[in-house]
C-alpha cells in the first residue's frame, strides 16, 4: 500500500481523536519565524487540517497540501469558513506551489512518509530566501507504563506497525542530513492528552498501521485497548503522557 493510501477511510476518526498542538508551540512558531497577517505558510501532508486550523485561528494564511482524498476533503469541509485557507491536492515532493512563495513550511506528523531528499528540494524551491522548515510530532512518553503497554498491544495485533512516527526518534542522523549544515533548533513541549474511552480508542484506530473492522483480529485488538483503558482510567478519563517535539531550520 502506498503511503498516501494508508489513511483512506480514517479521516473522521483521525479528525476527532488526533491531538492538536500546544498554544506555546504555536506562539513559538509565529514568534521565531516573524509570521504575521502578510505571511504564507505551507502545511505539507496537512491531513484533516489539525495544525492548519490552529494557524488560521491566529490569522495566518495557510496553504494545506495533502495527497489523500479522504483526509483533504475532511479538511476542506471543516475549514471552508476561513478566508485564509487554501487546499491543494499535492505531495511533499510536488506541491505545485510557485517558486519562492512561502514564508514557512510545516510538516506535522508527516515527515516520515516523505521522500526526504525530494521534499528537501521542493522546500528549497517554494521557500522565500532564508525561510525555514518546521518538522513536528506529537510523541508518546515512553517513561509511562500506559504507553509501554499500549505499544505492546499494537505490536501484537498490528502487523504493519514498525514504530511510532515511522520509527523516527528524537535524535538521529536524519535531521542532520535534512537541515542545512546539520543546523536546527530542537523544541520539546509537554502535551499530555486527557481522553475518554471513545477518544482513547479513536487515537489507536486512527493510526496508519491500525487494524480496520474488516481485519480478522480487529475485535481482539479493540478488546485489548478497552481493557487497557479500564486498567489506567479514573472517573472515565485516561491521561496519555505525550509531548510535542519540533525541529526548525533552513534547508
XYZ file of C-alpha atoms in Angstrom:
251
model
C 0.000 0.000 0.000
C 1.287 3.449 -0.933
C 1.858 5.861 1.991
C -0.766 8.189 0.531
C -3.393 5.450 0.851
C -2.678 4.394 4.431
C -5.217 6.835 5.908
C -8.036 6.206 3.448
C -11.254 5.612 5.368
C -9.800 7.060 8.584
C -10.441 10.777 8.087
C -13.334 11.046 10.561
C -11.697 9.149 13.412
C -8.395 10.938 12.707
C -10.029 14.352 12.886
C -11.860 13.516 16.119
C -9.099 11.777 18.042
C -5.747 13.194 16.958
C -4.377 15.852 19.326
C -3.758 19.473 18.480
C -0.538 21.281 19.361
C 0.138 23.347 22.492
C -0.587 27.068 22.354
C 3.005 27.553 23.477
C 4.196 25.847 20.309
C 2.005 27.971 18.032
C 3.303 31.089 19.816
C 6.852 29.853 19.263
C 6.306 29.283 15.526
C 4.819 32.720 14.998
C 7.500 34.468 17.022
C 10.675 32.764 15.832
C 9.595 32.942 12.175
C 8.222 36.513 12.453
C 4.885 35.408 10.992
C 2.097 37.970 10.599
C -1.034 38.674 8.540
C 1.063 39.007 5.370
C 2.828 35.653 5.811
C 2.010 32.499 3.894
C 2.596 29.087 5.455
C 2.550 25.736 3.627
C 1.298 22.826 5.739
C 2.635 19.799 3.862
C 0.903 16.485 4.473
C -1.778 18.512 6.216
C -4.199 15.615 6.742
C -7.519 16.736 8.193
C -6.103 20.177 8.994
C -5.419 19.969 12.746
C -2.382 22.265 12.727
C -3.749 24.212 9.751
C -6.758 25.244 11.846
C -4.597 26.437 14.731
C -2.628 28.713 12.408
C -5.750 30.002 10.665
C -7.199 30.898 14.061
C -4.163 33.126 14.583
C -4.778 34.999 11.339
C -2.088 33.247 9.293
C -2.670 32.384 5.625
C -2.188 28.623 5.181
C -1.883 26.510 2.060
C -2.716 22.912 3.020
C -1.120 20.356 0.707
C -2.498 16.816 1.089
C -2.451 13.873 -1.372
C -5.042 11.661 0.344
C -8.538 12.492 -0.934
C -10.412 11.443 2.219
C -8.199 13.485 4.527
C -8.097 16.541 2.270
C -11.879 16.619 1.739
C -12.437 16.403 5.503
C -10.199 19.445 5.990
C -11.969 21.333 3.205
C -15.318 20.588 4.811
C -14.210 21.651 8.293
C -12.161 24.734 7.349
C -14.117 26.263 4.483
C -15.197 29.211 6.649
C -11.615 30.526 6.888
C -10.843 33.017 4.139
C -7.102 32.468 4.581
C -7.374 28.713 3.912
C -6.291 27.202 0.614
C -6.406 23.477 -0.113
C -4.258 21.760 -2.742
C -4.095 18.154 -3.857
C -0.376 17.644 -3.981
C 2.509 15.801 -2.416
C 5.513 16.763 -0.340
C 7.698 16.161 -3.345
C 5.479 18.048 -5.825
C 3.326 20.706 -4.166
C 2.554 22.739 -7.324
C 3.201 25.933 -5.298
C 5.012 28.829 -7.008
C 8.745 29.362 -6.566
C 9.835 31.485 -3.573
C 6.255 31.978 -2.372
C 6.254 30.539 1.168
C 7.403 32.030 4.485
C 7.399 28.742 6.420
C 6.980 25.078 5.526
C 5.493 22.838 8.210
C 5.222 19.058 8.207
C 3.172 17.848 11.185
C 3.077 14.088 11.838
C 4.096 13.661 8.213
C 7.836 13.898 7.510
C 8.329 10.150 7.983
C 6.064 9.498 4.967
C 8.067 11.686 2.578
C 10.875 11.023 0.151
C 13.073 13.266 2.240
C 15.588 14.285 -0.414
C 12.869 15.222 -2.908
C 10.942 17.042 -0.167
C 14.079 18.997 0.696
C 14.472 20.074 -2.928
C 10.810 21.110 -3.064
C 11.217 23.159 0.124
C 14.217 24.953 -1.377
C 12.131 25.760 -4.427
C 8.997 27.109 -2.732
C 10.526 28.868 0.293
C 11.477 32.509 0.252
C 15.144 33.246 0.837
C 16.264 32.216 4.354
C 12.782 30.950 5.280
C 12.666 27.749 7.343
C 11.113 24.311 7.628
C 9.458 23.008 10.815
C 9.106 19.259 11.361
C 6.802 18.483 14.285
C 5.332 15.426 16.000
C 3.098 14.730 18.953
C 5.006 11.873 20.564
C 4.312 9.363 23.304
C 6.327 9.487 26.523
C 7.828 6.023 26.959
C 8.615 6.568 30.625
C 4.892 5.789 31.123
C 3.734 2.216 31.783
C 0.488 3.005 29.971
C 2.405 3.991 26.834
C 4.632 0.911 27.025
C 1.658 -1.448 27.414
C -0.219 0.321 24.617
C 2.783 -0.207 22.341
C 2.913 -3.924 23.196
C -0.747 -4.339 22.222
C -0.101 -2.611 18.905
C 2.955 -4.788 18.224
C 0.897 -7.907 18.946
C -2.094 -7.146 16.725
C -0.900 -4.728 14.027
C 1.464 -6.351 11.503
C 2.109 -3.041 9.739
C 3.491 -1.396 12.886
C 7.183 -0.517 12.579
C 7.372 2.083 15.331
C 5.602 5.326 16.172
C 6.221 8.284 13.835
C 7.594 5.889 11.258
C 10.349 4.928 13.672
C 11.896 8.413 13.642
C 13.087 9.104 17.183
C 14.175 12.342 18.830
C 17.738 12.271 17.598
C 19.390 10.694 14.640
C 21.356 11.497 11.543
C 18.186 12.059 9.533
C 17.777 15.604 10.877
C 21.459 16.452 10.411
C 21.148 15.384 6.794
C 17.916 17.254 6.134
C 18.761 20.669 7.552
C 21.411 22.945 6.052
C 24.833 22.239 7.583
C 23.111 19.989 10.112
C 21.891 23.060 11.985
C 18.406 23.151 13.528
C 16.581 24.249 16.660
C 15.015 21.494 18.739
C 11.982 22.286 20.889
C 10.139 19.933 23.253
C 6.881 20.929 24.976
C 4.700 18.789 27.294
C 1.343 17.963 25.720
C -0.333 15.276 27.853
C -3.604 14.022 26.387
C -6.712 13.606 28.536
C -9.300 11.390 26.847
C -12.449 9.449 27.474
C -12.795 5.896 26.153
C -14.011 6.980 22.714
C -11.046 9.312 22.349
C -8.547 6.701 23.536
C -9.916 4.055 21.190
C -10.014 6.556 18.343
C -6.410 7.569 18.992
C -5.418 3.937 18.476
C -7.689 3.300 15.485
C -6.621 6.473 13.651
C -3.045 5.271 13.165
C -1.897 4.242 9.705
C -0.891 0.803 10.986
C -4.079 0.186 12.963
C -6.477 -2.612 12.088
C -9.760 -1.931 10.320
C -13.116 -3.523 11.093
C -12.692 -5.935 8.199
C -9.459 -7.334 9.667
C -9.601 -10.736 11.345
C -8.045 -9.604 14.634
C -9.954 -6.316 14.899
C -12.298 -7.351 17.729
C -9.400 -8.747 19.778
C -7.435 -5.537 19.235
C -10.353 -3.388 20.402
C -10.870 -5.663 23.417
C -7.209 -5.273 24.429
C -7.404 -1.479 24.085
C -10.629 -1.476 26.103
C -9.008 -3.482 28.903
C -6.037 -1.133 28.911
C -8.336 1.873 29.268
C -10.161 0.243 32.177
C -6.841 -0.505 33.876
C -5.496 3.063 33.748
C -8.593 5.280 33.614
C -10.040 7.234 36.522
C -13.585 8.570 36.545
C -13.952 7.743 32.864
C -10.781 9.548 31.774
C -7.277 8.473 30.914
C -4.099 10.565 30.700
C -1.640 9.677 27.941
C 1.765 11.230 28.680
C 2.700 12.998 25.481
C 4.960 15.799 24.255
C 5.318 17.919 21.145
C 8.774 17.842 19.538
C 9.850 20.191 16.794
C 12.866 20.641 14.539
C 13.224 24.059 12.874
C 15.888 25.105 10.433
C 16.941 26.148 6.949
C 17.397 23.674 4.115
